[in-house]
PDB file of C-alpha atoms in Angstrom:
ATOM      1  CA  UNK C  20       1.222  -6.870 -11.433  1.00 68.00           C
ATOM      2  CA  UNK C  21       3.421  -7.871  -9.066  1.00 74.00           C
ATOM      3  CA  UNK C  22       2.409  -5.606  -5.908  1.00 92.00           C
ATOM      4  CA  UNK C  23       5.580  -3.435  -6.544  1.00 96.00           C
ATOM      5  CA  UNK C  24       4.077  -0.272  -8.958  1.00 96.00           C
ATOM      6  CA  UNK C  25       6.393   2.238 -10.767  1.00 97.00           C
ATOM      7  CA  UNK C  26       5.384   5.111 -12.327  1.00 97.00           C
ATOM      8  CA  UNK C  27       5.721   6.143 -15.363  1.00 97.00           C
ATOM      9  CA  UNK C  28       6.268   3.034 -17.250  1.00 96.00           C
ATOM     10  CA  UNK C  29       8.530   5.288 -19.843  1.00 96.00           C
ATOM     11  CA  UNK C  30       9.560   8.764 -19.617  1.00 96.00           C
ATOM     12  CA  UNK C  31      11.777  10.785 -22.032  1.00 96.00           C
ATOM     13  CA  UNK C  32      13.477  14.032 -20.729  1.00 94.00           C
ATOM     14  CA  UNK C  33      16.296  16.272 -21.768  1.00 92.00           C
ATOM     15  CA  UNK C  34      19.189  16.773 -19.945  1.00 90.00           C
ATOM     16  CA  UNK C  35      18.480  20.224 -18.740  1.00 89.00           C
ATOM     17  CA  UNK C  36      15.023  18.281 -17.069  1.00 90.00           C
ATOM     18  CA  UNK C  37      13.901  17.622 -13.518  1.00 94.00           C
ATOM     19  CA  UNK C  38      11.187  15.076 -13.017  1.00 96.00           C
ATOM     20  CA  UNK C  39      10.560  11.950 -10.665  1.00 97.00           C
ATOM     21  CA  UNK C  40      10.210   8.314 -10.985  1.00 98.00           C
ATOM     22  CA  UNK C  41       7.942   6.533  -8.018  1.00 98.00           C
ATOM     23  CA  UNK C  42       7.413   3.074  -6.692  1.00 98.00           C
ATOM     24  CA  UNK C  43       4.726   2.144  -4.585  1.00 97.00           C
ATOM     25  CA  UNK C  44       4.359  -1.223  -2.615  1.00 97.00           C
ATOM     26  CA  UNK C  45       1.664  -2.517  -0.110  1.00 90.00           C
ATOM     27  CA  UNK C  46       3.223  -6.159   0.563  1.00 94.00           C
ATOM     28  CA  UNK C  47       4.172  -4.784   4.133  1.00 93.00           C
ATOM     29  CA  UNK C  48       7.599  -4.595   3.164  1.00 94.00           C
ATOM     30  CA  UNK C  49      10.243  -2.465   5.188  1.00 92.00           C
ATOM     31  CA  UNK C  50      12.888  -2.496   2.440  1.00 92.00           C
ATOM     32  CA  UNK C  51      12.924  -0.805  -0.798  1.00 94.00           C
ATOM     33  CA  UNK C  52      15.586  -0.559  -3.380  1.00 93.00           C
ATOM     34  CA  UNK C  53      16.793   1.252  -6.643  1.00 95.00           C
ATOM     35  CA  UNK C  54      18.728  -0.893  -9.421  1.00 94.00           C
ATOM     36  CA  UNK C  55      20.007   0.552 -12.586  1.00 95.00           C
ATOM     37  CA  UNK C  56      19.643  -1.792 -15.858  1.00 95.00           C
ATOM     38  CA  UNK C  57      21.925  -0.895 -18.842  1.00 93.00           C
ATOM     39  CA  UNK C  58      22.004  -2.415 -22.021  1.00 88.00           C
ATOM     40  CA  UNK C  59      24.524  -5.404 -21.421  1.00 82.00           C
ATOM     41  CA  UNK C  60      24.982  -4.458 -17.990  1.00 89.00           C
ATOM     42  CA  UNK C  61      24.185  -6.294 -14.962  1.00 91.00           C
ATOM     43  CA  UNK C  62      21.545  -4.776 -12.519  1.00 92.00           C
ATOM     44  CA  UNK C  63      23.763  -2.386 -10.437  1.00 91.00           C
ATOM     45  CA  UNK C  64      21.837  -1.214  -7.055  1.00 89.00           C
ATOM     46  CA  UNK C  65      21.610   2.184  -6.441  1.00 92.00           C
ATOM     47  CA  UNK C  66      20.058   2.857  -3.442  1.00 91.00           C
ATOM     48  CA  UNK C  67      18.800   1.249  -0.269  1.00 90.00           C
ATOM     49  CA  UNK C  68      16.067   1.803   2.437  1.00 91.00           C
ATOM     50  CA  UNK C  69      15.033   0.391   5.279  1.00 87.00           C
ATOM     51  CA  UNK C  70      12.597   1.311   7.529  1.00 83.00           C
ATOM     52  CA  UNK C  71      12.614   5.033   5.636  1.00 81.00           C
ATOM     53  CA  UNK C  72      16.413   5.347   6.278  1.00 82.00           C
ATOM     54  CA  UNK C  73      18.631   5.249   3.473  1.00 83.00           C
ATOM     55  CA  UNK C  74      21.078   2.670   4.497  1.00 78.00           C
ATOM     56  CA  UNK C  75      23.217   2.568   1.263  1.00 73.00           C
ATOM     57  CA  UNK C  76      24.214   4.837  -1.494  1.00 72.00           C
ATOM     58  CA  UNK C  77      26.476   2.931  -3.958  1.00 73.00           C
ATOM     59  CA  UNK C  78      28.404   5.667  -5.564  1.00 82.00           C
ATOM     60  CA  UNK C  79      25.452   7.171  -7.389  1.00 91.00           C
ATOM     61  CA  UNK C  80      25.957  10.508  -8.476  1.00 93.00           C
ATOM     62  CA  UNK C  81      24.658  13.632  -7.251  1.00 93.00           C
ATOM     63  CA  UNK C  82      22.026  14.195 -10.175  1.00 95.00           C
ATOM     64  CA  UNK C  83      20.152  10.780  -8.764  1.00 96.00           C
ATOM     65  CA  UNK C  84      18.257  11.983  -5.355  1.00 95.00           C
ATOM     66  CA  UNK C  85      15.958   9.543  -3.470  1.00 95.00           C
ATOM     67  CA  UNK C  86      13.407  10.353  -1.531  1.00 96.00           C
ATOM     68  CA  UNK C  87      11.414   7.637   1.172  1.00 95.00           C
ATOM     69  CA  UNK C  88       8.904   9.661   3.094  1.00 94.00           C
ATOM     70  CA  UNK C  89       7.320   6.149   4.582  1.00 92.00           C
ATOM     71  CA  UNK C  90       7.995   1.870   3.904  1.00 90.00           C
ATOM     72  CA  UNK C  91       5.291   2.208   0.863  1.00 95.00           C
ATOM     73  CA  UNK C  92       6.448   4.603  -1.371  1.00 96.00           C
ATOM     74  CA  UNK C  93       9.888   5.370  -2.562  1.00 97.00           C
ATOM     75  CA  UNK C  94      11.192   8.333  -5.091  1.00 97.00           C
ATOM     76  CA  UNK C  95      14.014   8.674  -7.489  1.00 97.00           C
ATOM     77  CA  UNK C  96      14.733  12.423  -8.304  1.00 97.00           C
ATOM     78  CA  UNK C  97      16.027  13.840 -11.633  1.00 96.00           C
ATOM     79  CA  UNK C  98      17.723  16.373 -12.565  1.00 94.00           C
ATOM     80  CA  UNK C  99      20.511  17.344 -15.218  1.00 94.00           C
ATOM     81  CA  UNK C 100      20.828  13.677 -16.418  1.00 94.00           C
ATOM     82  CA  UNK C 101      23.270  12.905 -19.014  1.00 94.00           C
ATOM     83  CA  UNK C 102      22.686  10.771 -22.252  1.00 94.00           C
ATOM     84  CA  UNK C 103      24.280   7.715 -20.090  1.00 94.00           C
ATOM     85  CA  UNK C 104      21.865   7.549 -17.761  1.00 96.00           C
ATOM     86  CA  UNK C 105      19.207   6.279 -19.875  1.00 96.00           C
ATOM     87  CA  UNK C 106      19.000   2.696 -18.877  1.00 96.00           C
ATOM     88  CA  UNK C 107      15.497   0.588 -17.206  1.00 96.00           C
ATOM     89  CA  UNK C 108      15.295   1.637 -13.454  1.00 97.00           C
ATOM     90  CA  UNK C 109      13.516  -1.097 -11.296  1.00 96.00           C
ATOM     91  CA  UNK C 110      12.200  -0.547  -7.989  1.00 96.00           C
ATOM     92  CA  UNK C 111      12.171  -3.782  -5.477  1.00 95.00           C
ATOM     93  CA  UNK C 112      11.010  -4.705  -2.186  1.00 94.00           C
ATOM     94  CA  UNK C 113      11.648  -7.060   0.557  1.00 92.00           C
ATOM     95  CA  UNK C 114      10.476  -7.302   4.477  1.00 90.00           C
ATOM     96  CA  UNK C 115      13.810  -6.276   5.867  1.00 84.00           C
ATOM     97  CA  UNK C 116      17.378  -5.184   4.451  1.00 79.00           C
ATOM     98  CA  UNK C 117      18.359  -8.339   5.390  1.00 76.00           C
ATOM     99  CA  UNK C 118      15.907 -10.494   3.442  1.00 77.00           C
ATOM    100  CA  UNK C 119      16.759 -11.289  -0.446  1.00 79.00           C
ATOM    101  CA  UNK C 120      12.801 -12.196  -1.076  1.00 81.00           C
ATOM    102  CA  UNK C 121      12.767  -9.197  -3.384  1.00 90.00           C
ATOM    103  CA  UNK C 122       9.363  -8.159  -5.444  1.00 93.00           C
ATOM    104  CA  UNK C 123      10.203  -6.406  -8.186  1.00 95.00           C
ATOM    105  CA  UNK C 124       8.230  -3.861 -10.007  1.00 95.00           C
ATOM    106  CA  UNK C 125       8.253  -3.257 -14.182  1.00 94.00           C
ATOM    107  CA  UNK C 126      10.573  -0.450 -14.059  1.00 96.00           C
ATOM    108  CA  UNK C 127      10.497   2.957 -16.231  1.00 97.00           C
ATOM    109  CA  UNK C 128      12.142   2.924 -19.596  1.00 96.00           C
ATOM    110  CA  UNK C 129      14.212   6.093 -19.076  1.00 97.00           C
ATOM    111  CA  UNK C 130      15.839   8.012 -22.671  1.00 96.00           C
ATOM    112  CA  UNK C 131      17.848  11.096 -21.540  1.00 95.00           C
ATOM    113  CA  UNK C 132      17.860  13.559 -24.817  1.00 93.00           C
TER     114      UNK C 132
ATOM    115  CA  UNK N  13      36.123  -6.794  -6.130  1.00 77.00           C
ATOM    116  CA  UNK N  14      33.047  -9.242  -5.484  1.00 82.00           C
ATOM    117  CA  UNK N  15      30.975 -10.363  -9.047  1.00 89.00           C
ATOM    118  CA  UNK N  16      28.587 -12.838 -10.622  1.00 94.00           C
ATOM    119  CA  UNK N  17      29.792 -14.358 -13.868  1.00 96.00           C
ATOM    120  CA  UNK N  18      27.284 -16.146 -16.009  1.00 97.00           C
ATOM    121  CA  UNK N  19      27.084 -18.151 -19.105  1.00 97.00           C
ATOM    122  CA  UNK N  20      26.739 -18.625 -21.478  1.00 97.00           C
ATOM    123  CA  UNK N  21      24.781 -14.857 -22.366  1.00 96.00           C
ATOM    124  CA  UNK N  22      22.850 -16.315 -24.643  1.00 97.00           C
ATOM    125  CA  UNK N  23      21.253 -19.511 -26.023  1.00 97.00           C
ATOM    126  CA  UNK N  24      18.966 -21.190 -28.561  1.00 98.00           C
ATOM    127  CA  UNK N  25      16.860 -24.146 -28.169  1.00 98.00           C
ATOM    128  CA  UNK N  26      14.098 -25.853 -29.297  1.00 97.00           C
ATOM    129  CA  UNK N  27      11.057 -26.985 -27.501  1.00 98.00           C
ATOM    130  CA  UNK N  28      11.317 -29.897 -25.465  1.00 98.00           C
ATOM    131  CA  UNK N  29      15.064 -29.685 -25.080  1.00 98.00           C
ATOM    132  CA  UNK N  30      16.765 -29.522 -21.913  1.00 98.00           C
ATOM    133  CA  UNK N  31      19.344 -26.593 -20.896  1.00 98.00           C
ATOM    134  CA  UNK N  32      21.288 -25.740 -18.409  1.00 98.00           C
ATOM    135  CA  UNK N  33      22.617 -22.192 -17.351  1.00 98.00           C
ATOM    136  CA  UNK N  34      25.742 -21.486 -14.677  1.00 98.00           C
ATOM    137  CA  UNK N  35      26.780 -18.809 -12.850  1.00 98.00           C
ATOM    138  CA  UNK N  36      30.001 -18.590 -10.622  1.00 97.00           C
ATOM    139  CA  UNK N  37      30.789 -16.076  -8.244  1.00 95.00           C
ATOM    140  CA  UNK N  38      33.171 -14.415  -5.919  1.00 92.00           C
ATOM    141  CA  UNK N  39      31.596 -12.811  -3.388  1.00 86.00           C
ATOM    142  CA  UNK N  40      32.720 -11.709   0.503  1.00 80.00           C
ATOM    143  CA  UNK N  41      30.946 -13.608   3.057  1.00 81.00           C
ATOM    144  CA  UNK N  42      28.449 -15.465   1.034  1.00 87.00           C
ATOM    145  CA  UNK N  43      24.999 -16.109   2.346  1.00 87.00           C
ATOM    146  CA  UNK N  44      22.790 -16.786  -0.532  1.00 90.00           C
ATOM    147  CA  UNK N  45      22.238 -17.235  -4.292  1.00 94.00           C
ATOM    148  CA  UNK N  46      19.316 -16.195  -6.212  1.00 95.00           C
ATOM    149  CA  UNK N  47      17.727 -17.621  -9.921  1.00 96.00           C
ATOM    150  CA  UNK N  48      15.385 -14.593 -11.607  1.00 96.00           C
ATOM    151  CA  UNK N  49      13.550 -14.928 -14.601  1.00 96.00           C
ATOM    152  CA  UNK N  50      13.153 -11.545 -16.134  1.00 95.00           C
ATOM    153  CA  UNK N  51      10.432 -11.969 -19.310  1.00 92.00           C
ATOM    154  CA  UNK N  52       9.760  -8.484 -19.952  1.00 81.00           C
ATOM    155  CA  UNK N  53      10.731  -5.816 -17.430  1.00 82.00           C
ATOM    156  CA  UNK N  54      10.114  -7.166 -14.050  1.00 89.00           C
ATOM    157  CA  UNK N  55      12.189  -9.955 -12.848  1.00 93.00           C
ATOM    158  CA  UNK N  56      10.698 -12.896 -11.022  1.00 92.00           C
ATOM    159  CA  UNK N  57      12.265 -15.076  -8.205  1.00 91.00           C
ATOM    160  CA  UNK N  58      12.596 -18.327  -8.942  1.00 95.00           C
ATOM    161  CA  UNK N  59      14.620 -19.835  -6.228  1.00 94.00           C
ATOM    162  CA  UNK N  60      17.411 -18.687  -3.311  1.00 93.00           C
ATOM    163  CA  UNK N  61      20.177 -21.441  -2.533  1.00 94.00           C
ATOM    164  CA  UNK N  62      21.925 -21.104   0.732  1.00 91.00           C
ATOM    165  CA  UNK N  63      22.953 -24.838   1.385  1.00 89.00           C
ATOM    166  CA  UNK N  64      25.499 -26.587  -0.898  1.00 91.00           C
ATOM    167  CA  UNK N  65      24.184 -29.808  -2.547  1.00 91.00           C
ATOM    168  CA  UNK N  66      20.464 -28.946  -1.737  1.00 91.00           C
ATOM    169  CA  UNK N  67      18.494 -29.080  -5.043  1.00 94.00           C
ATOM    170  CA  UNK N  68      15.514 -27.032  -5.258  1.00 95.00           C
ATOM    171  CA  UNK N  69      13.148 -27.907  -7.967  1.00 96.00           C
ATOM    172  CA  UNK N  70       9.588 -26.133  -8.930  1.00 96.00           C
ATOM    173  CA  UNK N  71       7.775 -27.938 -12.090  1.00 97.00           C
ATOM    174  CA  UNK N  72      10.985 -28.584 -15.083  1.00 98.00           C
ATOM    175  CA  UNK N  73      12.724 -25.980 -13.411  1.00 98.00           C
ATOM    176  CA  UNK N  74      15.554 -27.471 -10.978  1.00 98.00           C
ATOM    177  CA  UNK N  75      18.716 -25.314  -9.180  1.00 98.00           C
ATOM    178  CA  UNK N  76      21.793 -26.532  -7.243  1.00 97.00           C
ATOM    179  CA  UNK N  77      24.443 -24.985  -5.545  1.00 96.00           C
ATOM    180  CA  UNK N  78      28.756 -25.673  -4.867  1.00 96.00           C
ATOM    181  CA  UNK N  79      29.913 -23.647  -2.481  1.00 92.00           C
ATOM    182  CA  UNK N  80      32.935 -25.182  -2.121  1.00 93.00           C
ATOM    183  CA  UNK N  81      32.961 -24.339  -5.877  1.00 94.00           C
ATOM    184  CA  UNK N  82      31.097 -21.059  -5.729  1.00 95.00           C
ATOM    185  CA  UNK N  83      28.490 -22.177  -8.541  1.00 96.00           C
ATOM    186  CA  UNK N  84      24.947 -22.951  -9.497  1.00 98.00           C
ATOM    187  CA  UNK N  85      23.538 -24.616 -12.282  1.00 98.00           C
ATOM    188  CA  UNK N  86      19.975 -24.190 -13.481  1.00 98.00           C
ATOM    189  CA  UNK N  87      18.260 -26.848 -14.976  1.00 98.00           C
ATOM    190  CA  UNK N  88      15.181 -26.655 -17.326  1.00 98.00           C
ATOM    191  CA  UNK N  89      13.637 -29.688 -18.815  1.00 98.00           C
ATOM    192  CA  UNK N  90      11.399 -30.316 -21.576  1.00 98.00           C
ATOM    193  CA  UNK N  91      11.253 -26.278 -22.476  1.00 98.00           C
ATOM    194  CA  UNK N  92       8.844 -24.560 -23.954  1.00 98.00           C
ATOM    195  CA  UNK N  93       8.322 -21.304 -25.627  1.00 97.00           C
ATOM    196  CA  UNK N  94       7.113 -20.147 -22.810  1.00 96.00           C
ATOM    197  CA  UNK N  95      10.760 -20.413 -20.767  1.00 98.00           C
ATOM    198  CA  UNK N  96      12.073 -17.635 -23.356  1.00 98.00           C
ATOM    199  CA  UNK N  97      13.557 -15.157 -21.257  1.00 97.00           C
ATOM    200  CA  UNK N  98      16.853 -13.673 -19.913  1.00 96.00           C
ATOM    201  CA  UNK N  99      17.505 -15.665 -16.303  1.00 98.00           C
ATOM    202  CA  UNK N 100      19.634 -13.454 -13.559  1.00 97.00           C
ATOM    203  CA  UNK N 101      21.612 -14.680 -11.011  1.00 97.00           C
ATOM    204  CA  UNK N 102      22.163 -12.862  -7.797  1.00 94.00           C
ATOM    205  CA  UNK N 103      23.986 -13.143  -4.850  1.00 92.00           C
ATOM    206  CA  UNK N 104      24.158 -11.896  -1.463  1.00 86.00           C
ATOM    207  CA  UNK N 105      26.468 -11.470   0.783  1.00 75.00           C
ATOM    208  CA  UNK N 106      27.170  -9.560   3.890  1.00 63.00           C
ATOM    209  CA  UNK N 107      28.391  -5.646   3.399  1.00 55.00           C
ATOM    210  CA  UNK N 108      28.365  -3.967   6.992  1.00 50.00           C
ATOM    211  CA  UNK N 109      24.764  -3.244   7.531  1.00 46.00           C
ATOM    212  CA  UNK N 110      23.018  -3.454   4.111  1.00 49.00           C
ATOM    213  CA  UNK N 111      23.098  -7.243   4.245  1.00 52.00           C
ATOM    214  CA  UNK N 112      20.301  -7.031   1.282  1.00 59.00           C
ATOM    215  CA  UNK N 113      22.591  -5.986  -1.284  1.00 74.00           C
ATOM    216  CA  UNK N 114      22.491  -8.483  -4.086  1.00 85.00           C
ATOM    217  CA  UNK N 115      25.526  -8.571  -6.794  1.00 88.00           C
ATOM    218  CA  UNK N 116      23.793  -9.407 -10.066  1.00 92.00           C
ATOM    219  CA  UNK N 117      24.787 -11.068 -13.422  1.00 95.00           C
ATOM    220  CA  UNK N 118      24.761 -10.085 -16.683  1.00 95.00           C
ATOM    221  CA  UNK N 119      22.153 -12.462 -17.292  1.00 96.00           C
ATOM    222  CA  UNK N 120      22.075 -15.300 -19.845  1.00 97.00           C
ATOM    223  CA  UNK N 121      19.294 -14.725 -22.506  1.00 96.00           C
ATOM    224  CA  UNK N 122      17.530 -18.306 -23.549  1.00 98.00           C
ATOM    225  CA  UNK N 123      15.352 -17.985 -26.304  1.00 98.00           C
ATOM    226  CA  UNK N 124      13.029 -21.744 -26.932  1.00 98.00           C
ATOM    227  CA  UNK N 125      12.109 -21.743 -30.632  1.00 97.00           C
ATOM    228  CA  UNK N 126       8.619 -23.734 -31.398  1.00 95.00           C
TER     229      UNK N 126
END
């Protein structure tokens, strides 16, 4: 483990779904991202936190909603995904948004039906 | 438009050969680069490069940075089975106030055959 946790660890849903991915880190970190990887894709960030304020939203659309209700734990709502969107999602940490030292955790496996 | 170009995207080796992997980049106001090794699902820092000419090395595993050139190089010796793994290079640069925004690569995916 590498003190970054994401649950679940795979999750298939249909489109007309609404469920919720979760990361959970105790390295002290204030920081806390989501990355998208696609099959021959490079990692493309999603979303960025610091200090429980999203500081960056890169374009994501609508049917992605994050949630950071404190600096350990940080959710990725669902809902309506399309077929597209199944791709790994990684969760990663660092001490501030300024700091590249990110932990990674193992991601979900996300399949969109 | 900023990016992170690495290659080659894959390779083949056998043990006890030695490789080396390159990304280039164009990125606005560079600050650092980053080396991952990514074996399953969760990628692993290797090292971060901010100084030009300044190799880093940990065990077989050596990096180096041009940024008059805007490239790395990473350098594994004597691999092993073991090293098979896809290896991503980041980079960060500034973007207004999320200055932890890394641009990733595609990746280049070495496999070390015994």
């Amino acid at each position: 483990e590498t003190g970054v946790t994401q649950t679940p660890r795979h999750l298939v849903m249909g489109m007309t779904n609404k469920k919720s991915l979760k990361c959970e880190q105790h390295l002290g970190h204030n920081a806390m991202y989501w990355y998208k990887q696609s099959a021959k894709k490079p990692l493309e960030l999603m979303f960025v936190y610091s200090l429980e304020e999203r500081v960056e939203n890169n374009s994501v659309p609508s049917r992605f909603s994050p949630e950071c209700p404190n600096s350990s734990h940080l959710f990725l709502h669902l809902h309506t995904l399309q077929p597209e969107d199944s791709a790994l999602y990684l969760c990663a940490s660092s001490y501030s948004a300024a700091n590249y030292g990110y932990t990674f955790g193992s991601g979900t496996r996300l399949t969109v039906v | 438009e900023d990016k992170v170009v690495q290659s080659p995207l894959s390779l083949v080796v056998h043990e006890g050969d030695t490789v080396t992997l390159n990304c280039s980049y164009e990125v606005t106001n560079f600050r650092s680069l980053l080396w991952y090794k990514q074996e399953k699902k969760a990628p692993t820092f290797l090292f971060m490069l901010t100084s030009s000419g300044i190799e880093k090395k940990s065990g077989r595993l050596s990096s180096i940075l041009d940024k008059k050139e805007l490239f790395s190089i990473l350098n594994i010796t004597a691999t092993q089975t073991g090293d098979s793994a896809v290896y991503l290079c980041a980079v960060g640069g500034n973007y207004g106030g999320s200055q932890g925004n890394l641009i990733f690569g595609k990746g280049t995916k070495l496999s070390v055959k015994p």
